[in-house]
Amino acid sequence: MLQVYLVRHGETLWNAARRIQGQSDSALTAKGEQQARQVGERMKHLGITHVIASDLGRTKRTAEIIADACGCDVTLDPRLRELNMGVLEQRPLDSLTPEEESWRTALING
């Protein structure tokens, strides 16, 4: 039976700064790298044979750390990229107007 595990990327510089990322990229923090290592340690005994991630740096790095722990390769697929947040990308969350916040929420929730 096929089992699929979904993992979010580790903490990034912009996560820590509470900035909107979308498809703009931000590197993992030391904490984010550690989070990925912890996930890899937990997953290495699950028999994982493939790791697939978006081509954004933060997800690629998280996937590489996990794949290394599991002894497999990473396949990058741009179709897995985060939602494009347009003009909101790179903005601090606390700088959004009420209208922009409702737009962001609508984009996330569909």
Tab-separated table of N, CA and C in Angstrom:
chain	number	residue	atom	x	y	z
A	1	MET	N	0.843	-1.175	0.000
A	1	MET	CA	0.000	0.000	0.000
A	1	MET	C	0.894	1.246	0.000
A	2	LEU	N	0.554	2.194	-0.827
A	2	LEU	CA	1.272	3.460	-0.898
A	2	LEU	C	0.943	4.312	0.321
A	3	GLN	N	1.977	4.806	0.972
A	3	GLN	CA	1.785	5.741	2.082
A	3	GLN	C	2.439	7.060	1.696
A	4	VAL	N	1.745	8.150	1.960
A	4	VAL	CA	2.238	9.487	1.648
A	4	VAL	C	2.323	10.280	2.942
A	5	TYR	N	3.461	10.898	3.168
A	5	TYR	CA	3.662	11.754	4.335
A	5	TYR	C	3.860	13.177	3.835
A	6	LEU	N	3.120	14.104	4.392
A	6	LEU	CA	3.255	15.512	4.026
A	6	LEU	C	4.010	16.233	5.134
A	7	VAL	N	5.037	16.979	4.736
A	7	VAL	CA	5.875	17.696	5.689
A	7	VAL	C	6.020	19.134	5.215
A	8	ARG	N	5.837	20.053	6.118
A	8	ARG	CA	6.049	21.470	5.805
A	8	ARG	C	7.534	21.772	5.946
A	9	HIS	N	8.009	22.744	5.186
A	9	HIS	CA	9.416	23.149	5.298
A	9	HIS	C	9.712	23.663	6.707
A	10	GLY	N	10.980	23.636	7.074
A	10	GLY	CA	11.394	24.170	8.367
A	10	GLY	C	11.244	25.684	8.416
A	11	GLU	N	11.405	26.229	9.608
A	11	GLU	CA	11.278	27.682	9.798
A	11	GLU	C	12.272	28.421	8.903
A	12	THR	N	11.797	29.508	8.289
A	12	THR	CA	12.649	30.349	7.449
A	12	THR	C	12.899	31.691	8.133
A	13	LEU	N	13.810	32.451	7.546
A	13	LEU	CA	14.087	33.794	8.063
A	13	LEU	C	12.817	34.636	8.063
A	14	TRP	N	12.022	34.508	6.999
A	14	TRP	CA	10.801	35.315	6.915
A	14	TRP	C	9.709	34.796	7.832
A	15	ASN	N	9.653	33.482	8.083
A	15	ASN	CA	8.712	32.975	9.090
A	15	ASN	C	9.024	33.619	10.431
A	16	ALA	N	10.301	33.623	10.782
A	16	ALA	CA	10.722	34.178	12.071
A	16	ALA	C	10.423	35.670	12.157
A	17	ALA	N	10.519	36.361	11.020
A	17	ALA	CA	10.248	37.802	10.976
A	17	ALA	C	8.772	38.105	10.721
A	18	ARG	N	7.947	37.068	10.589
A	18	ARG	CA	6.512	37.200	10.326
A	18	ARG	C	6.248	37.970	9.026
A	19	ARG	N	6.946	37.537	7.968
A	19	ARG	CA	6.760	38.100	6.632
A	19	ARG	C	6.041	37.079	5.752
A	20	ILE	N	5.286	37.587	4.790
A	20	ILE	CA	4.581	36.727	3.838
A	20	ILE	C	5.589	36.229	2.806
A	21	GLN	N	5.606	34.928	2.567
A	21	GLN	CA	6.567	34.355	1.625
A	21	GLN	C	5.953	34.098	0.261
A	22	GLY	N	4.918	33.306	0.203
A	22	GLY	CA	4.378	32.915	-1.092
A	22	GLY	C	5.448	32.217	-1.904
A	23	GLN	N	5.641	32.635	-3.156
A	23	GLN	CA	6.661	32.019	-3.997
A	23	GLN	C	8.002	32.735	-3.905
A	24	SER	N	8.065	33.837	-3.177
A	24	SER	CA	9.364	34.445	-2.889
A	24	SER	C	10.077	33.511	-1.920
A	25	ASP	N	11.387	33.452	-2.016
A	25	ASP	CA	12.092	32.463	-1.211
A	25	ASP	C	12.836	33.092	-0.048
A	26	SER	N	13.001	32.325	0.981
A	26	SER	CA	13.708	32.729	2.189
A	26	SER	C	14.399	31.487	2.735
A	27	ALA	N	15.640	31.647	3.137
A	27	ALA	CA	16.434	30.509	3.614
A	27	ALA	C	15.928	29.988	4.955
A	28	LEU	N	16.227	28.731	5.219
A	28	LEU	CA	15.921	28.159	6.524
A	28	LEU	C	16.798	28.811	7.592
A	29	THR	N	16.230	28.983	8.761
A	29	THR	CA	17.006	29.415	9.920
A	29	THR	C	17.712	28.184	10.496
A	30	ALA	N	18.582	28.407	11.475
A	30	ALA	CA	19.208	27.274	12.173
A	30	ALA	C	18.127	26.395	12.796
A	31	LYS	N	17.086	27.028	13.325
A	31	LYS	CA	15.967	26.272	13.896
A	31	LYS	C	15.276	25.444	12.810
A	32	GLY	N	15.090	26.023	11.626
A	32	GLY	CA	14.463	25.307	10.518
A	32	GLY	C	15.280	24.106	10.073
A	33	GLU	N	16.606	24.263	10.039
A	33	GLU	CA	17.481	23.133	9.700
A	33	GLU	C	17.348	22.038	10.760
A	34	GLN	N	17.309	22.441	12.025
A	34	GLN	CA	17.156	21.474	13.114
A	34	GLN	C	15.802	20.767	13.026
A	35	GLN	N	14.753	21.513	12.713
A	35	GLN	CA	13.430	20.906	12.558
A	35	GLN	C	13.464	19.829	11.472
A	36	ALA	N	14.117	20.136	10.348
A	36	ALA	CA	14.207	19.164	9.253
A	36	ALA	C	15.000	17.931	9.688
A	37	ARG	N	16.083	18.134	10.429
A	37	ARG	CA	16.860	16.989	10.924
A	37	ARG	C	16.016	16.115	11.855
A	38	GLN	N	15.225	16.757	12.702
A	38	GLN	CA	14.364	15.995	13.618
A	38	GLN	C	13.331	15.176	12.852
A	39	VAL	N	12.741	15.771	11.827
A	39	VAL	CA	11.775	15.029	11.006
A	39	VAL	C	12.475	13.860	10.315
A	40	GLY	N	13.661	14.114	9.763
A	40	GLY	CA	14.420	13.047	9.117
A	40	GLY	C	14.706	11.891	10.062
A	41	GLU	N	15.083	12.216	11.287
A	41	GLU	CA	15.353	11.172	12.286
A	41	GLU	C	14.102	10.346	12.581
A	42	ARG	N	12.975	11.012	12.656
A	42	ARG	CA	11.724	10.295	12.929
A	42	ARG	C	11.271	9.450	11.747
A	43	MET	N	11.620	9.879	10.543
A	43	MET	CA	11.124	9.201	9.346
A	43	MET	C	12.071	8.141	8.799
A	44	LYS	N	13.311	8.115	9.256
A	44	LYS	CA	14.299	7.238	8.618
A	44	LYS	C	13.989	5.753	8.757
A	45	HIS	N	13.151	5.390	9.675
A	45	HIS	CA	12.806	3.976	9.861
A	45	HIS	C	11.485	3.603	9.188
A	46	LEU	N	10.918	4.503	8.410
A	46	LEU	CA	9.612	4.258	7.792
A	46	LEU	C	9.704	3.633	6.402
A	47	GLY	N	10.899	3.412	5.913
A	47	GLY	CA	11.049	2.808	4.590
A	47	GLY	C	10.750	3.763	3.451
A	48	ILE	N	11.012	5.030	3.658
A	48	ILE	CA	10.737	6.034	2.625
A	48	ILE	C	11.701	5.837	1.456
A	49	THR	N	11.149	5.812	0.253
A	49	THR	CA	11.955	5.580	-0.950
A	49	THR	C	12.024	6.791	-1.869
A	50	HIS	N	11.148	7.746	-1.685
A	50	HIS	CA	11.130	8.944	-2.528
A	50	HIS	C	10.766	10.157	-1.683
A	51	VAL	N	11.428	11.265	-1.965
A	51	VAL	CA	11.052	12.547	-1.375
A	51	VAL	C	10.811	13.496	-2.537
A	52	ILE	N	9.655	14.113	-2.559
A	52	ILE	CA	9.283	15.047	-3.621
A	52	ILE	C	8.988	16.386	-2.966
A	53	ALA	N	9.553	17.461	-3.537
A	53	ALA	CA	9.379	18.793	-2.957
A	53	ALA	C	9.278	19.828	-4.063
A	54	SER	N	8.782	20.998	-3.716
A	54	SER	CA	8.791	22.095	-4.680
A	54	SER	C	10.238	22.517	-4.917
A	55	ASP	N	10.447	23.321	-5.935
A	55	ASP	CA	11.796	23.766	-6.270
A	55	ASP	C	12.227	25.026	-5.523
A	56	LEU	N	11.407	25.507	-4.595
A	56	LEU	CA	11.812	26.659	-3.792
A	56	LEU	C	12.914	26.233	-2.830
A	57	GLY	N	13.853	27.115	-2.576
A	57	GLY	CA	15.010	26.787	-1.753
A	57	GLY	C	14.666	26.240	-0.385
A	58	ARG	N	13.664	26.823	0.263
A	58	ARG	CA	13.320	26.384	1.626
A	58	ARG	C	12.792	24.959	1.649
A	59	THR	N	12.012	24.591	0.627
A	59	THR	CA	11.482	23.229	0.586
A	59	THR	C	12.536	22.255	0.070
A	60	LYS	N	13.342	22.714	-0.872
A	60	LYS	CA	14.427	21.873	-1.384
A	60	LYS	C	15.376	21.505	-0.249
A	61	ARG	N	15.785	22.481	0.549
A	61	ARG	CA	16.728	22.213	1.644
A	61	ARG	C	16.106	21.284	2.687
A	62	THR	N	14.858	21.536	3.057
A	62	THR	CA	14.170	20.658	4.009
A	62	THR	C	14.126	19.235	3.463
A	63	ALA	N	13.775	19.096	2.191
A	63	ALA	CA	13.686	17.774	1.560
A	63	ALA	C	15.045	17.086	1.510
A	64	GLU	N	16.103	17.840	1.211
A	64	GLU	CA	17.445	17.248	1.155
A	64	GLU	C	17.851	16.667	2.507
A	65	ILE	N	17.566	17.396	3.569
A	65	ILE	CA	17.919	16.926	4.912
A	65	ILE	C	17.159	15.643	5.243
A	66	ILE	N	15.866	15.630	4.940
A	66	ILE	CA	15.046	14.447	5.225
A	66	ILE	C	15.473	13.270	4.350
A	67	ALA	N	15.697	13.530	3.061
A	67	ALA	CA	16.103	12.461	2.146
A	67	ALA	C	17.451	11.873	2.548
A	68	ASP	N	18.356	12.717	3.003
A	68	ASP	CA	19.660	12.232	3.452
A	68	ASP	C	19.491	11.264	4.626
A	69	ALA	N	18.631	11.621	5.565
A	69	ALA	CA	18.379	10.747	6.724
A	69	ALA	C	17.733	9.431	6.294
A	70	CYS	N	16.904	9.491	5.255
A	70	CYS	CA	16.173	8.299	4.796
A	70	CYS	C	16.938	7.499	3.742
A	71	GLY	N	18.050	8.055	3.253
A	71	GLY	CA	18.848	7.352	2.254
A	71	GLY	C	18.215	7.307	0.882
A	72	CYS	N	17.543	8.382	0.499
A	72	CYS	CA	16.937	8.414	-0.833
A	72	CYS	C	17.197	9.766	-1.492
A	73	ASP	N	16.772	9.892	-2.732
A	73	ASP	CA	16.970	11.121	-3.493
A	73	ASP	C	15.744	12.020	-3.408
A	74	VAL	N	15.948	13.269	-3.831
A	74	VAL	CA	14.865	14.258	-3.870
A	74	VAL	C	14.501	14.527	-5.324
A	75	THR	N	13.220	14.565	-5.605
A	75	THR	CA	12.707	15.008	-6.897
A	75	THR	C	12.040	16.355	-6.675
A	76	LEU	N	12.441	17.355	-7.474
A	76	LEU	CA	11.854	18.689	-7.347
A	76	LEU	C	10.758	18.869	-8.385
A	77	ASP	N	9.657	19.456	-7.959
A	77	ASP	CA	8.511	19.660	-8.842
A	77	ASP	C	7.927	21.045	-8.580
A	78	PRO	N	8.059	21.975	-9.537
A	78	PRO	CA	7.554	23.337	-9.324
A	78	PRO	C	6.039	23.411	-9.127
A	79	ARG	N	5.321	22.359	-9.494
A	79	ARG	CA	3.865	22.363	-9.286
A	79	ARG	C	3.502	22.316	-7.807
A	80	LEU	N	4.466	22.018	-6.956
A	80	LEU	CA	4.224	21.961	-5.511
A	80	LEU	C	4.546	23.282	-4.811
A	81	ARG	N	4.857	24.306	-5.577
A	81	ARG	CA	5.172	25.605	-4.976
A	81	ARG	C	4.003	26.156	-4.175
A	82	GLU	N	4.356	26.960	-3.192
A	82	GLU	CA	3.347	27.658	-2.401
A	82	GLU	C	2.568	28.620	-3.300
A	83	LEU	N	1.392	28.976	-2.860
A	83	LEU	CA	0.541	29.919	-3.571
A	83	LEU	C	1.265	31.244	-3.788
A	84	ASN	N	1.139	31.812	-4.977
A	84	ASN	CA	1.699	33.132	-5.255
A	84	ASN	C	0.824	34.175	-4.569
A	85	MET	N	1.419	34.949	-3.689
A	85	MET	CA	0.667	35.951	-2.924
A	85	MET	C	0.762	37.347	-3.536
A	86	GLY	N	1.292	37.449	-4.757
A	86	GLY	CA	1.318	38.718	-5.474
A	86	GLY	C	2.014	39.834	-4.715
A	87	VAL	N	1.370	40.998	-4.676
A	87	VAL	CA	1.975	42.187	-4.055
A	87	VAL	C	2.127	42.050	-2.546
A	88	LEU	N	1.519	41.036	-1.956
A	88	LEU	CA	1.645	40.837	-0.509
A	88	LEU	C	2.953	40.141	-0.134
A	89	GLU	N	3.595	39.507	-1.103
A	89	GLU	CA	4.820	38.774	-0.792
A	89	GLU	C	5.895	39.708	-0.253
A	90	GLN	N	6.610	39.206	0.721
A	90	GLN	CA	7.711	39.878	1.402
A	90	GLN	C	7.247	40.936	2.400
A	91	ARG	N	5.955	41.150	2.490
A	91	ARG	CA	5.429	42.154	3.419
A	91	ARG	C	5.339	41.595	4.830
A	92	PRO	N	5.624	42.426	5.851
A	92	PRO	CA	5.389	41.992	7.233
A	92	PRO	C	3.891	41.791	7.456
A	93	LEU	N	3.528	40.734	8.160
A	93	LEU	CA	2.110	40.461	8.419
A	93	LEU	C	1.420	41.622	9.115
A	94	ASP	N	2.125	42.282	10.029
A	94	ASP	CA	1.480	43.363	10.784
A	94	ASP	C	1.370	44.667	9.998
A	95	SER	N	1.838	44.684	8.743
A	95	SER	CA	1.724	45.894	7.927
A	95	SER	C	0.506	45.864	7.004
A	96	LEU	N	-0.224	44.747	6.988
A	96	LEU	CA	-1.355	44.620	6.072
A	96	LEU	C	-2.545	45.444	6.544
A	97	THR	N	-3.205	46.077	5.595
A	97	THR	CA	-4.458	46.766	5.897
A	97	THR	C	-5.539	45.700	6.098
A	98	PRO	N	-6.680	46.051	6.688
A	98	PRO	CA	-7.761	45.066	6.828
A	98	PRO	C	-8.174	44.454	5.484
A	99	GLU	N	-8.195	45.276	4.439
A	99	GLU	CA	-8.562	44.768	3.116
A	99	GLU	C	-7.525	43.757	2.612
A	100	GLU	N	-6.241	44.073	2.795
A	100	GLU	CA	-5.187	43.151	2.367
A	100	GLU	C	-5.221	41.856	3.176
A	101	GLU	N	-5.506	41.973	4.458
A	101	GLU	CA	-5.592	40.780	5.302
A	101	GLU	C	-6.745	39.886	4.854
A	102	SER	N	-7.874	40.483	4.474
A	102	SER	CA	-8.998	39.664	4.002
A	102	SER	C	-8.652	39.015	2.658
A	103	TRP	N	-7.888	39.722	1.822
A	103	TRP	CA	-7.441	39.160	0.548
A	103	TRP	C	-6.501	37.981	0.807
A	104	ARG	N	-5.545	38.153	1.725
A	104	ARG	CA	-4.607	37.084	2.065
A	104	ARG	C	-5.363	35.861	2.587
A	105	THR	N	-6.309	36.092	3.470
A	105	THR	CA	-7.098	35.000	4.037
A	105	THR	C	-7.894	34.284	2.950
A	106	ALA	N	-8.474	35.051	2.031
A	106	ALA	CA	-9.243	34.449	0.936
A	106	ALA	C	-8.345	33.612	0.025
A	107	LEU	N	-7.131	34.099	-0.247
A	107	LEU	CA	-6.202	33.339	-1.081
A	107	LEU	C	-5.830	32.014	-0.421
A	108	ILE	N	-5.584	32.063	0.874
A	108	ILE	CA	-5.176	30.862	1.607
A	108	ILE	C	-6.327	29.870	1.723
A	109	ASN	N	-7.506	30.368	2.042
A	109	ASN	CA	-8.654	29.496	2.305
A	109	ASN	C	-9.446	29.112	1.063
A	110	GLY	N	-9.162	29.776	-0.040
A	110	GLY	CA	-9.849	29.429	-1.287
A	110	GLY	C	-11.101	30.138	-1.441
